[in-house]
């Protein structure tokens, strides 16, 4: 019989500007939060494995071997520790590998920490570092960046389905409304549709980044870390923790072509669809069972496109659901209850773990007033690596 | 057209690849043919031939990017994805006054030193 894996502790720094701090310290802060939450801080050396998700500490911070650094910073030696890198999906990949370690029987307790410090370098440099995940010869060398691909994808979607820039602004308004209530969010400020779309100054406030994407269609550059403590729910050790675990019902990933231009249909995100299908199958549920979702809105268009790929809406209709308020906190299917990457922020290596923390907070009923989903049963997250070429889907359940 | 040979310099080109076992064409180069699994040895090139990817193409989508990464001095740059007559697609820069999806373009190649490291060859799609 397969081992059941759960999340028994969560930790999170406030995302934003932590550039004056050391990456290992920032990750250790979130990890300590998670251990305290689980009531396991004093017994941390009994953890079987530490797995760190980080994308580019070598380039952002001129720092390598961060997993070793984290363990030492927390006085946890000789616990084994390794790093997992999968671009902006490093965090969810770290959770997936942690899940595999527990499910295989090799470990009973695994600490997963995702973290990134991006703001030690200039915005131009950060854009360049993030772009190194593209195909070197055929994309990066051309001057292309992730926002450039976001813009080109958005134009195709607009021309095919009739999406407008106002629709993208509505996603931002919704996510900022949620993020304003999230104590961990980078931008804890709501925005209005008048300010960023309808008003006379909107084009100035919400300037173009990569047409037709504007500033409020794009996530900020953030620092931060998040951590989850995984446990074998079938082990007697499960009684040693302060809180009841939230079960990981499904976790899966898939890949797609590295070069975006080589996808048969450039509007399809096959890796998202395949990862979600595998996670649904593993969990024994479907899109209709999901109570709320955290979707990788590095660009607001991605929240829409991912929500269609995972089966929440028919193709080309997700923005109509946003117009009707279906993805609001009190809507039929709340999406990005944390504020999403748009408002909560996107420290690339931390994001996948941060999404899992939000799933647990919602399923425990611990989200702040005004953004707690009513009686959620299943929460789903999608962490998007590259421009959709390496994607992880996670489903957590409250039993 | 400048005759580069008179300066002893070669015009920059970007290569596409053809698997001689099954005839499938690629850009950029794979290490294994996706259709027949023939290996490509990047040193000898045996079993594969290369050809310049250039000429007539159609614009599939485009964007104007205002937040360029470090190394670029322009206020903005246009980028696009095109499809060539042989079915291959490529991403690159766009020098068009009023881009429109579906418009016919001509793929040219320039040398660029804007990215870190050695100069690289870059597609520039023009009317």
Coordinates of C-alpha atoms in Angstrom, one line a residue:
Chain A
X1 CA 0.0 0.0 0.0
X2 CA 1.3 3.4 -0.9
X3 CA 2.6 5.7 1.9
X4 CA 0.4 8.7 2.6
X5 CA 2.3 12.0 2.7
X6 CA 1.1 15.1 4.5
X7 CA 2.2 18.6 5.3
X8 CA 2.5 19.1 9.1
X9 CA 4.2 22.5 9.3
X10 CA 4.3 25.7 7.3
X11 CA 6.5 28.8 7.3
X12 CA 6.8 31.9 5.2
X13 CA 8.6 35.2 5.3
X14 CA 6.9 38.4 4.1
X15 CA 7.8 38.6 0.5
X16 CA 9.3 41.9 -0.7
X17 CA 12.8 43.4 -0.4
X18 CA 15.1 41.3 1.8
X19 CA 18.2 42.2 -0.2
X20 CA 20.1 43.3 2.9
X21 CA 19.9 39.8 4.3
X22 CA 21.7 36.6 3.5
X23 CA 19.7 34.0 1.4
X24 CA 20.4 31.2 3.9
X25 CA 19.1 33.4 6.8
X26 CA 16.0 34.2 4.9
X27 CA 15.3 30.5 4.1
X28 CA 16.2 29.6 7.7
X29 CA 13.6 32.1 9.0
X30 CA 10.8 30.4 7.0
X31 CA 12.1 26.9 7.9
X32 CA 12.1 27.8 11.6
X33 CA 8.5 29.1 11.3
X34 CA 7.6 25.7 9.7
X35 CA 9.3 23.7 12.5
X36 CA 7.7 25.8 15.2
X37 CA 4.3 25.4 13.5
X38 CA 4.8 21.7 13.6
X39 CA 6.1 21.7 17.2
X40 CA 9.3 20.1 16.0
X41 CA 11.9 22.8 16.3
X42 CA 13.8 21.2 19.3
X43 CA 13.7 17.9 17.5
X44 CA 14.9 19.2 14.1
X45 CA 18.0 17.0 14.0
X46 CA 15.6 14.0 13.7
X47 CA 14.5 15.2 10.3
X48 CA 15.5 12.6 7.7
X49 CA 16.1 15.0 4.8
X50 CA 16.3 18.7 3.9
X51 CA 15.5 19.7 0.3
X52 CA 16.0 23.2 -0.9
X53 CA 14.3 24.8 -4.0
X54 CA 16.3 27.7 -5.5
X55 CA 16.7 28.9 -9.0
X56 CA 19.7 31.1 -9.3
X57 CA 21.5 32.0 -6.1
X58 CA 24.8 31.7 -8.0
X59 CA 23.8 34.6 -10.2
X60 CA 21.5 36.7 -7.9
X61 CA 23.7 36.4 -4.8
X62 CA 27.0 35.0 -5.9
X63 CA 26.3 32.1 -3.5
X64 CA 26.2 28.4 -4.1
X65 CA 25.6 25.2 -2.0
X66 CA 22.7 27.0 -0.2
X67 CA 21.2 23.7 1.1
X68 CA 24.4 23.0 3.1
X69 CA 24.5 26.6 4.2
X70 CA 20.8 26.4 5.4
X71 CA 21.4 23.3 7.5
X72 CA 24.4 24.8 9.2
X73 CA 22.6 28.1 9.8
X74 CA 19.9 26.1 11.6
X75 CA 22.3 24.0 13.6
X76 CA 20.9 20.8 12.0
X77 CA 24.0 18.9 11.1
X78 CA 24.3 16.0 10.2
X79 CA 20.8 16.0 8.5
X80 CA 21.3 15.3 4.7
X81 CA 20.5 18.3 2.5
X82 CA 20.3 18.8 -1.2
X83 CA 19.3 21.4 -3.7
X84 CA 16.6 21.1 -6.4
X85 CA 16.6 23.5 -9.4
X86 CA 13.8 23.8 -11.9
X87 CA 13.7 27.5 -12.8
X88 CA 10.6 29.3 -11.3
X89 CA 9.1 25.9 -10.5
X90 CA 12.1 24.9 -8.2
X91 CA 9.9 25.2 -5.1
X92 CA 7.2 22.8 -6.3
X93 CA 9.8 20.5 -7.7
X94 CA 11.5 20.4 -4.3
X95 CA 8.1 19.4 -2.7
X96 CA 7.7 16.7 -5.4
X97 CA 11.1 15.3 -4.6
X98 CA 10.4 15.5 -0.9
X99 CA 7.1 13.7 -1.5
X100 CA 9.0 11.0 -3.4
X101 CA 11.5 10.6 -0.6
X102 CA 8.7 10.0 2.0
X103 CA 6.5 7.9 -0.4
X104 CA 9.5 5.6 -1.2
X105 CA 10.0 4.9 2.4
X106 CA 13.5 6.4 2.5
X107 CA 12.4 9.2 4.8
X108 CA 9.6 9.8 7.3
X109 CA 10.1 13.6 7.9
X110 CA 11.4 15.9 5.2
X111 CA 11.9 19.7 5.4
X112 CA 11.3 21.5 2.1
X113 CA 12.4 25.1 1.8
X114 CA 12.1 27.3 -1.2
X115 CA 13.9 30.7 -1.3
X116 CA 15.3 33.4 -3.6
X117 CA 16.9 36.8 -3.1
X118 CA 16.5 38.6 -6.4
X119 CA 16.8 42.2 -5.4
X120 CA 20.5 42.3 -4.7
X121 CA 20.9 43.0 -8.4
X122 CA 19.3 45.7 -10.5
X123 CA 15.9 45.1 -12.2
X124 CA 17.6 45.0 -15.6
X125 CA 20.1 42.4 -14.3
X126 CA 17.3 40.4 -12.7
X127 CA 15.4 40.4 -16.0
X128 CA 18.5 39.1 -17.7
X129 CA 19.2 36.4 -15.1
X130 CA 15.6 35.1 -15.3
X131 CA 15.9 35.1 -19.1
X132 CA 18.9 32.6 -18.9
X133 CA 16.3 29.8 -18.5
X134 CA 15.4 30.4 -22.2
X135 CA 17.0 28.5 -25.0
X136 CA 20.5 30.1 -25.2
X137 CA 21.0 30.2 -29.0
X138 CA 17.4 30.5 -30.2
X139 CA 15.8 32.7 -27.6
X140 CA 18.1 34.3 -25.0
X141 CA 20.7 35.5 -27.6
X142 CA 17.9 37.2 -29.6
X143 CA 17.3 39.5 -26.6
X144 CA 14.1 37.7 -25.6
X145 CA 12.9 37.7 -22.0
X146 CA 10.1 36.0 -20.1
X147 CA 7.8 39.1 -20.4
X148 CA 8.4 39.1 -24.2
X149 CA 7.0 35.6 -24.4
X150 CA 4.2 36.6 -22.1
X151 CA 3.4 39.5 -24.4
X152 CA 3.4 37.3 -27.6
X153 CA 1.3 34.7 -25.9
X154 CA -1.2 37.3 -24.8
X155 CA -1.5 38.8 -28.3
X156 CA -2.3 35.3 -29.7
X157 CA -4.9 34.7 -27.0
X158 CA -6.5 38.1 -27.6
X159 CA -6.8 37.6 -31.3
X160 CA -8.3 34.2 -30.9
X161 CA -10.7 34.6 -28.0
X162 CA -11.4 38.4 -27.7
X163 CA -9.7 38.9 -24.4
X164 CA -9.1 42.7 -23.7
X165 CA -6.5 44.6 -21.7
X166 CA -9.4 45.4 -19.3
X167 CA -9.9 41.7 -18.6
X168 CA -6.2 41.4 -17.6
X169 CA -6.7 44.4 -15.3
X170 CA -9.7 42.7 -13.7
X171 CA -7.4 39.7 -12.8
X172 CA -4.9 42.1 -11.2
X173 CA -7.7 43.9 -9.2
X174 CA -8.9 40.6 -7.9
X175 CA -5.4 39.4 -6.9
X176 CA -4.4 42.7 -5.3
X177 CA -7.7 42.6 -3.3
X178 CA -6.6 39.2 -1.9
X179 CA -3.0 40.1 -1.5
X180 CA -3.9 43.2 0.5
X181 CA -5.2 40.9 3.2
X182 CA -2.3 38.4 3.1
X183 CA 0.3 39.2 5.8
X184 CA 3.0 37.5 3.7
X185 CA 2.3 39.4 0.4
X186 CA 4.9 41.7 -1.2
X187 CA 2.3 44.3 -2.3
X188 CA -0.3 44.6 0.4
X189 CA -2.3 47.2 -1.4
X190 CA -5.5 46.9 -3.4
X191 CA -5.9 48.6 -6.8
X192 CA -9.0 49.8 -8.6
X193 CA -10.1 49.1 -12.2
X194 CA -10.4 52.9 -12.6
X195 CA -6.7 53.4 -11.6
X196 CA -5.3 50.8 -13.9
X197 CA -7.7 50.5 -16.8
X198 CA -10.7 52.9 -17.0
X199 CA -9.5 56.2 -15.6
X200 CA -7.8 59.1 -17.4
X201 CA -4.4 58.4 -15.9
X202 CA -4.5 54.6 -16.3
X203 CA -2.1 54.4 -19.2
X204 CA 0.5 56.2 -17.1
X205 CA -0.1 54.3 -13.9
X206 CA -0.3 51.0 -15.7
X207 CA 2.3 51.4 -18.4
X208 CA 3.3 48.8 -21.0
X209 CA 6.0 46.3 -20.2
X210 CA 5.7 43.9 -23.1
X211 CA 2.7 44.8 -25.2
X212 CA -0.1 44.0 -24.7
X213 CA 1.0 43.2 -21.1
X214 CA 1.2 46.2 -18.7
X215 CA 2.8 46.7 -15.3
X216 CA -0.3 45.4 -13.6
X217 CA -0.3 42.3 -15.8
X218 CA 3.2 41.4 -14.5
X219 CA 4.4 40.2 -11.1
X220 CA 6.9 42.2 -9.1
X221 CA 10.6 41.1 -8.5
X222 CA 10.6 39.8 -4.9
X223 CA 12.7 38.3 -2.2
X224 CA 11.5 35.7 0.2
X225 CA 11.3 32.1 1.4
X226 CA 8.7 29.5 2.3
X227 CA 8.9 26.1 4.0
X228 CA 6.8 23.0 4.5
X229 CA 7.5 20.0 6.7
X230 CA 6.4 16.7 5.1
X231 CA 5.6 13.6 7.1
X232 CA 4.8 10.0 6.5
X233 CA 1.2 10.0 7.8
X234 CA 1.3 6.2 8.3
X235 CA 4.3 6.4 10.6
X236 CA 3.8 6.5 14.4
X237 CA 5.8 9.8 14.3
X238 CA 2.8 11.6 13.0
X239 CA 1.5 11.8 16.6
X240 CA 4.6 13.8 17.6
X241 CA 3.5 16.9 15.7
X242 CA 1.4 19.7 17.1
X243 CA -1.1 19.8 14.1
X244 CA -2.9 17.3 12.0
X245 CA -1.3 17.0 8.6
X246 CA -2.9 18.2 5.4
X247 CA -2.7 15.3 3.0
X248 CA -0.9 15.6 -0.3
X249 CA -3.4 13.9 -2.6
X250 CA -1.5 14.4 -5.8
X251 CA 1.7 15.8 -7.1
X252 CA 3.0 15.5 -10.7
X253 CA 5.0 17.4 -13.3
X254 CA 5.5 17.4 -17.0
X255 CA 7.8 19.1 -19.6
X256 CA 7.3 20.8 -23.0
X257 CA 9.6 22.0 -25.7
X258 CA 12.3 24.3 -24.5
X259 CA 11.8 26.7 -27.5
X260 CA 8.3 28.2 -27.3
X261 CA 8.2 28.6 -31.1
X262 CA 8.5 24.8 -31.5
X263 CA 5.1 24.1 -29.9
X264 CA 2.6 22.9 -32.5
X265 CA 0.0 25.2 -31.1
X266 CA 1.7 28.1 -29.4
X267 CA -1.5 28.8 -27.3
X268 CA -1.4 25.3 -25.7
X269 CA 0.4 24.7 -22.4
X270 CA 0.8 21.0 -22.7
X271 CA 3.0 20.6 -19.7
X272 CA 0.3 22.3 -17.5
X273 CA -2.4 20.0 -18.8
X274 CA -0.4 16.8 -18.5
X275 CA 0.9 17.7 -14.9
X276 CA -2.7 18.5 -13.8
X277 CA -4.1 15.3 -15.4
X278 CA -1.5 13.2 -13.6
X279 CA -2.1 15.0 -10.3
X280 CA -5.9 14.5 -10.7
X281 CA -5.5 10.8 -11.4
X282 CA -3.2 10.4 -8.4
X283 CA -5.7 12.2 -6.2
X284 CA -8.7 10.4 -7.6
X285 CA -10.4 13.8 -8.2
X286 CA -11.2 16.1 -11.2
X287 CA -11.4 19.8 -11.8
X288 CA -14.9 20.0 -10.4
X289 CA -13.7 18.7 -7.0
X290 CA -11.2 21.6 -6.5
X291 CA -12.4 24.2 -3.9
X292 CA -9.8 26.9 -4.7
X293 CA -6.5 27.2 -6.6
X294 CA -3.1 28.9 -6.6
X295 CA -2.1 29.4 -10.3
X296 CA 1.2 30.8 -11.5
X297 CA 0.2 34.3 -12.5
X298 CA 3.7 35.7 -13.2
X299 CA 1.7 37.4 -16.0
X300 CA -2.1 37.7 -15.4
X301 CA -2.7 36.0 -18.8
X302 CA -1.1 32.8 -17.3
X303 CA -3.7 32.6 -14.5
X304 CA -6.4 32.6 -17.3
X305 CA -4.6 30.1 -19.6
X306 CA -3.6 27.8 -16.8
X307 CA -7.1 27.8 -15.4
X308 CA -8.3 26.5 -18.8
X309 CA -5.5 23.9 -19.2
X310 CA -6.3 22.3 -15.8
X311 CA -10.0 22.0 -16.8
X312 CA -11.6 24.7 -14.6
X313 CA -13.0 26.5 -17.7
X314 CA -13.5 25.8 -21.4
X315 CA -10.8 27.2 -23.7
X316 CA -11.2 30.9 -24.3
X317 CA -13.8 31.4 -21.5
X318 CA -11.8 31.9 -18.3
X319 CA -11.8 35.7 -18.6
X320 CA -15.6 35.6 -18.9
X321 CA -15.7 33.9 -15.5
X322 CA -13.4 36.6 -14.1
X323 CA -15.9 39.2 -15.4
X324 CA -18.7 37.5 -13.5
X325 CA -16.6 37.3 -10.3
X326 CA -16.5 33.5 -10.3
X327 CA -12.8 33.5 -9.3
X328 CA -13.2 35.9 -6.4
X329 CA -12.9 34.6 -2.8
X330 CA -16.7 34.2 -2.5
X331 CA -17.0 33.0 -6.1
X332 CA -17.7 29.6 -7.5
X333 CA -13.9 28.8 -7.7
X334 CA -11.6 31.2 -5.9
X335 CA -8.2 31.6 -7.7
X336 CA -5.1 33.0 -6.2
X337 CA -6.5 33.6 -2.8
X338 CA -3.1 34.6 -1.6
X339 CA -2.9 37.4 -4.0
X340 CA -1.0 35.2 -6.5
X341 CA 2.4 36.1 -7.9
X342 CA 0.9 39.4 -9.0
X343 CA 0.4 40.7 -5.5
X344 CA 2.1 38.3 -3.1
X345 CA 5.3 38.4 -5.2
X346 CA 7.4 35.9 -7.0
X347 CA 10.8 35.1 -5.5
X348 CA 11.3 32.4 -8.1
X349 CA 12.7 29.6 -6.1
X350 CA 10.2 30.2 -3.2
X351 CA 7.0 30.4 -5.2
X352 CA 6.0 26.7 -5.5
X353 CA 6.5 26.2 -1.7
X354 CA 4.6 29.5 -1.0
X355 CA 1.7 28.2 -3.1
X356 CA 1.7 25.0 -0.9
X357 CA 1.7 27.1 2.2
X358 CA -1.4 28.9 1.0
X359 CA -3.1 25.6 0.3
X360 CA -2.4 24.5 3.8
X361 CA -3.5 27.8 5.4
X362 CA -6.8 27.7 3.5
X363 CA -7.5 24.0 4.2
X364 CA -6.7 24.5 7.9
X365 CA -9.0 27.6 8.0
X366 CA -6.1 29.8 9.0
X367 CA -6.2 32.5 6.2
X368 CA -6.9 36.1 7.2
X369 CA -10.4 37.3 7.6
X370 CA -11.9 38.4 4.2
X371 CA -9.8 35.9 2.2
X372 CA -10.6 32.6 3.8
X373 CA -12.4 30.3 1.4
X374 CA -15.6 28.7 2.9
X375 CA -15.2 25.0 3.8
X376 CA -12.5 24.1 1.3
X377 CA -11.9 20.4 0.7
X378 CA -9.3 20.3 -2.1
X379 CA -6.8 23.0 -3.0
X380 CA -4.7 22.9 -6.2
X381 CA -1.5 24.8 -7.2
X382 CA 0.3 25.0 -10.5
X383 CA 4.0 26.2 -10.5
X384 CA 5.2 27.1 -14.0
X385 CA 8.8 26.6 -14.9
X386 CA 10.4 28.4 -17.9
X387 CA 7.6 29.6 -20.2
X388 CA 5.6 26.5 -19.4
X389 CA 8.3 24.0 -20.3
X390 CA 8.6 22.3 -16.9
X391 CA 5.4 22.5 -14.8
X392 CA 4.4 21.0 -11.4
X393 CA 0.8 20.5 -10.2
X394 CA 0.0 19.8 -6.5
X395 CA -3.3 18.9 -4.9
X396 CA -3.8 19.0 -1.2
X397 CA -6.8 17.6 0.7
X398 CA -8.5 18.2 4.1
X399 CA -9.7 14.8 5.3
Chain B
X1 CA 23.6 43.8 -50.4
X2 CA 27.1 44.2 -49.1
X3 CA 29.6 41.9 -50.6
X4 CA 31.3 40.7 -47.4
X5 CA 33.8 38.5 -49.3
X6 CA 35.8 41.6 -50.4
X7 CA 36.5 42.4 -46.7
X8 CA 37.5 38.8 -45.9
X9 CA 34.5 38.6 -43.6
X10 CA 31.5 36.3 -43.8
X11 CA 27.9 37.6 -43.5
X12 CA 26.4 36.3 -40.3
X13 CA 24.0 33.3 -40.7
X14 CA 21.9 31.1 -38.5
X15 CA 21.9 27.4 -39.4
X16 CA 19.0 25.0 -39.5
X17 CA 19.6 21.2 -39.4
X18 CA 18.4 18.3 -41.5
X19 CA 18.5 14.7 -40.5
X20 CA 19.8 12.8 -43.6
X21 CA 18.3 9.5 -42.3
X22 CA 14.7 10.6 -42.3
X23 CA 14.8 14.2 -43.8
X24 CA 13.3 16.0 -40.8
X25 CA 14.4 19.6 -40.4
X26 CA 15.1 21.4 -37.2
X27 CA 15.8 24.8 -35.7
X28 CA 17.6 25.0 -33.3
X29 CA 19.7 21.8 -33.6
X30 CA 18.6 18.7 -31.6
X31 CA 21.1 16.1 -30.4
X32 CA 18.8 13.3 -31.4
X33 CA 16.3 13.3 -34.3
X34 CA 12.7 13.4 -32.8
X35 CA 11.4 11.3 -35.7
X36 CA 14.0 8.5 -36.3
X37 CA 16.2 8.9 -33.2
X38 CA 19.4 9.3 -35.3
X39 CA 22.2 10.9 -33.2
X40 CA 23.8 14.2 -34.2
X41 CA 27.5 14.5 -33.4
X42 CA 28.1 18.2 -33.0
X43 CA 31.9 17.8 -33.9
X44 CA 31.7 15.7 -37.1
X45 CA 28.1 16.5 -38.1
X46 CA 28.0 13.1 -39.8
X47 CA 24.6 12.1 -41.0
X48 CA 23.2 15.6 -40.8
X49 CA 23.4 18.6 -43.1
X50 CA 23.0 22.3 -42.3
X51 CA 21.5 25.1 -44.3
X52 CA 21.0 28.9 -43.7
X53 CA 17.6 29.7 -42.2
X54 CA 16.6 32.9 -44.0
X55 CA 14.3 34.5 -46.4
X56 CA 10.5 34.6 -46.6
X57 CA 8.4 34.0 -43.5
X58 CA 5.1 34.9 -41.9
X59 CA 4.7 36.7 -38.6
X60 CA 2.8 34.6 -36.1
X61 CA 2.8 36.9 -33.1
X62 CA 4.8 39.9 -31.8
X63 CA 5.4 42.2 -28.8
X64 CA 7.1 45.5 -28.0
X65 CA 9.2 45.2 -24.9
X66 CA 9.9 48.3 -22.8
X67 CA 11.9 46.7 -19.9
X68 CA 14.9 45.4 -21.8
X69 CA 17.5 43.5 -19.9
X70 CA 21.0 44.7 -19.0
X71 CA 23.2 45.3 -22.1
X72 CA 20.5 47.0 -24.3
X73 CA 20.5 50.7 -24.8
X74 CA 17.3 51.1 -26.9
X75 CA 14.1 52.5 -25.4
X76 CA 12.2 49.4 -26.6
X77 CA 12.6 46.5 -29.0
X78 CA 10.1 44.6 -31.0
X79 CA 10.2 40.8 -31.0
X80 CA 8.3 38.2 -33.0
X81 CA 7.8 34.5 -33.8
X82 CA 7.8 33.7 -37.5
X83 CA 7.1 30.6 -39.6
X84 CA 9.3 29.9 -42.7
X85 CA 8.0 28.3 -45.9
X86 CA 9.6 25.0 -45.0
X87 CA 7.5 24.9 -41.8
X88 CA 10.4 25.8 -39.4
X89 CA 9.7 28.5 -36.8
X90 CA 12.0 31.0 -35.2
X91 CA 12.0 33.8 -32.6
X92 CA 13.9 37.0 -33.1
X93 CA 13.8 40.8 -33.3
X94 CA 11.4 42.7 -35.5
X95 CA 12.1 45.8 -37.5
X96 CA 8.7 46.7 -38.8
X97 CA 6.8 50.0 -38.5
X98 CA 3.4 48.6 -37.9
X99 CA 3.5 44.8 -37.2
X100 CA 0.5 42.7 -37.9
X101 CA 0.0 39.1 -37.2
X102 CA 0.0 37.2 -40.6
X103 CA 2.1 39.7 -42.4
X104 CA 4.9 38.5 -44.8
X105 CA 8.4 39.3 -43.7
X106 CA 12.0 38.6 -44.7
X107 CA 14.4 37.0 -42.2
X108 CA 17.8 38.6 -42.0
X109 CA 20.7 37.9 -39.5
X110 CA 22.9 40.5 -37.7
X111 CA 25.7 40.1 -35.3
X112 CA 24.9 41.4 -31.8
X113 CA 27.2 42.1 -28.8
X114 CA 24.4 43.2 -26.4
X115 CA 24.3 40.0 -24.4
X116 CA 27.2 39.0 -22.1
X117 CA 30.0 37.0 -23.7
X118 CA 31.1 36.7 -27.3
X119 CA 29.0 38.4 -30.1
X120 CA 26.1 36.2 -31.3
X121 CA 24.0 36.0 -34.4
X122 CA 20.5 37.3 -34.1
X123 CA 17.4 37.1 -36.4
X124 CA 16.0 40.4 -37.5
X125 CA 12.7 40.1 -39.3
X126 CA 12.0 42.9 -41.8
X127 CA 9.3 43.9 -44.3

